[in-house]
XYZ file of C-alpha atoms in Angstrom:
193
model
C 290.772 -52.605 66.861
C 290.107 -52.276 63.129
C 293.714 -52.784 62.001
C 294.939 -55.009 64.821
C 291.940 -57.352 65.197
C 289.270 -56.890 62.535
C 291.428 -56.924 59.394
C 293.501 -59.915 60.587
C 290.259 -61.734 61.376
C 288.972 -61.061 57.851
C 292.261 -62.259 56.356
C 292.338 -65.431 58.461
C 288.707 -66.334 57.852
C 288.688 -65.256 54.201
C 285.515 -63.346 55.006
C 283.392 -62.435 52.067
C 280.104 -63.869 53.265
C 276.976 -62.363 54.649
C 276.216 -61.228 58.158
C 277.829 -58.547 60.225
C 281.539 -59.294 59.975
C 282.353 -57.078 62.943
C 279.937 -59.028 65.138
C 281.459 -62.279 63.870
C 284.922 -60.929 64.635
C 283.940 -59.937 68.156
C 282.313 -63.326 68.779
C 285.577 -64.931 67.681
C 287.741 -62.870 70.054
C 285.319 -63.271 72.957
C 285.570 -67.027 72.312
C 289.356 -66.736 72.489
C 289.009 -65.011 75.867
C 286.788 -67.840 77.093
C 289.395 -70.392 75.951
C 292.279 -68.503 77.566
C 290.403 -68.413 80.861
C 288.759 -71.837 80.604
C 289.477 -72.536 84.276
C 287.580 -69.405 85.349
C 283.917 -68.507 85.140
C 283.857 -65.878 82.384
C 280.815 -64.136 80.971
C 281.243 -62.359 77.656
C 278.302 -60.132 76.821
C 278.068 -58.448 73.429
C 276.582 -54.992 73.020
C 273.765 -56.370 70.854
C 272.569 -59.120 73.215
C 269.058 -58.813 74.626
C 267.457 -60.417 77.665
C 264.111 -62.228 77.687
C 262.178 -58.921 77.796
C 264.012 -57.610 74.689
C 266.088 -55.110 76.648
C 269.875 -54.948 76.430
C 271.628 -57.465 78.656
C 274.094 -54.746 79.542
C 274.441 -51.038 78.904
C 278.006 -51.083 77.660
C 278.533 -47.310 77.745
C 277.430 -47.213 81.385
C 279.633 -50.227 82.174
C 282.651 -48.506 80.606
C 281.920 -45.367 82.652
C 281.552 -47.331 85.910
C 284.782 -49.205 85.123
C 286.579 -45.861 84.778
C 287.561 -46.492 81.159
C 285.613 -43.610 79.613
C 283.386 -40.770 80.687
C 279.844 -41.263 79.428
C 278.523 -37.767 78.743
C 274.748 -37.513 78.798
C 272.094 -34.844 78.887
C 272.197 -35.036 82.707
C 275.832 -33.821 82.597
C 274.738 -30.495 81.090
C 273.587 -27.591 83.234
C 270.487 -25.922 81.785
C 270.294 -28.089 78.645
C 269.244 -26.050 75.596
C 267.134 -28.850 74.141
C 263.423 -29.335 74.563
C 262.616 -32.007 77.183
C 261.154 -34.309 74.518
C 264.302 -34.019 72.329
C 266.145 -37.338 72.571
C 269.869 -36.833 73.131
C 272.010 -39.957 73.120
C 275.062 -40.041 75.350
C 278.608 -40.391 74.076
C 281.744 -41.938 75.576
C 284.997 -39.991 75.583
C 288.283 -41.707 76.354
C 290.978 -39.325 77.621
C 293.554 -40.644 75.162
C 291.564 -42.005 72.209
C 288.688 -39.507 72.084
C 285.091 -40.308 71.209
C 283.944 -43.905 71.024
C 280.919 -44.625 68.879
C 280.473 -48.159 70.127
C 281.769 -50.390 72.835
C 281.381 -53.939 71.593
C 280.883 -55.781 74.849
C 282.115 -56.618 78.308
C 283.971 -59.493 79.886
C 283.028 -60.401 83.454
C 285.314 -62.645 85.492
C 282.876 -64.153 88.003
C 285.377 -65.990 90.235
C 287.981 -63.271 90.531
C 287.758 -61.014 93.541
C 290.182 -58.215 94.315
C 289.003 -56.650 97.591
C 291.774 -54.032 97.630
C 290.877 -52.811 94.142
C 289.558 -49.280 94.369
C 286.975 -48.003 91.938
C 288.552 -45.534 89.556
C 286.371 -42.652 88.494
C 286.387 -41.917 84.784
C 288.369 -38.807 83.865
C 286.065 -35.879 83.117
C 287.933 -34.393 80.166
C 285.064 -32.157 79.008
C 284.391 -30.070 82.101
C 283.123 -26.961 80.306
C 279.320 -26.919 80.040
C 279.272 -25.329 76.562
C 281.754 -27.910 75.275
C 279.528 -30.685 76.633
C 276.585 -29.200 74.735
C 278.683 -29.045 71.558
C 279.879 -32.620 72.066
C 276.366 -34.006 72.499
C 275.109 -32.047 69.499
C 278.021 -33.207 67.337
C 277.330 -36.801 68.298
C 273.543 -36.633 67.944
C 273.227 -34.459 64.859
C 276.505 -34.841 62.915
C 278.184 -38.085 63.977
C 279.018 -38.875 60.332
C 281.625 -36.105 60.208
C 283.610 -37.790 63.052
C 284.169 -34.457 64.866
C 282.809 -35.766 68.174
C 285.803 -38.123 68.304
C 288.100 -35.125 68.479
C 286.533 -33.651 71.628
C 290.006 -34.257 73.071
C 293.186 -34.529 71.033
C 293.224 -38.272 70.387
C 296.536 -40.101 70.438
C 295.343 -42.217 67.545
C 292.687 -41.446 64.948
C 290.606 -43.769 62.827
C 292.186 -44.532 59.478
C 290.395 -43.380 56.356
C 289.662 -47.014 55.512
C 288.141 -47.549 58.947
C 285.969 -44.447 58.596
C 284.850 -45.585 55.145
C 283.961 -49.031 56.482
C 281.872 -47.730 59.375
C 280.065 -45.056 57.379
C 279.115 -47.535 54.626
C 275.820 -49.355 55.226
C 276.477 -53.077 55.917
C 274.768 -54.346 52.739
C 277.122 -52.159 50.669
C 280.422 -53.215 52.272
C 281.284 -56.074 49.905
C 283.695 -54.007 47.774
C 285.415 -52.686 50.901
C 285.864 -56.212 52.241
C 287.246 -57.324 48.876
C 289.725 -54.420 48.990
C 290.802 -55.363 52.533
C 291.214 -58.978 51.405
C 293.398 -57.851 48.485
C 295.685 -56.016 50.946
C 296.451 -59.171 52.924
C 300.185 -59.323 53.615
C 301.965 -62.431 52.390
C 303.084 -63.178 55.928
C 301.129 -61.783 58.799
C 300.856 -62.539 62.473
C 297.179 -63.190 62.817
C 296.024 -63.375 66.394
C 294.406 -66.620 67.531
């Protein structure tokens, strides 16, 4: 996503301004989806959207699990959890091919499309060992900055160093990184949409 969608978006929009550029990028591509399916009722819900009671409109990790895209490992997936009951342990999504996902940016719901013969696909449980689940949740909750949780499986593709640097840098301090990405713009590039 970073190299194939985010960087081209930055290049096309000449992004140097304020605001969360990743959110702006995702709004752009969700808008493209709406345009491509203009004749269909499409709901695009971003991970940061809240309903009227200030709760998330959708729990994207749960949605990805239910869709069979990732397994969402949570405290409830661990037998005899070693943590105190009051210890908050956030869940983490593991894709069988791409490894740990820190964030899922949103969902697209096609309201008018029905496929009655479509069977629900269970997410692949790639971390079946209880001790490995404990390690995974601890890596994610206590040491996510070292990126090790992403390698809970052998990912087919890893984050680039530039991508890691971008995500680990606090948003107010990303200006120099964005300028560097802008300076790397190819002279001719196929920029989506």
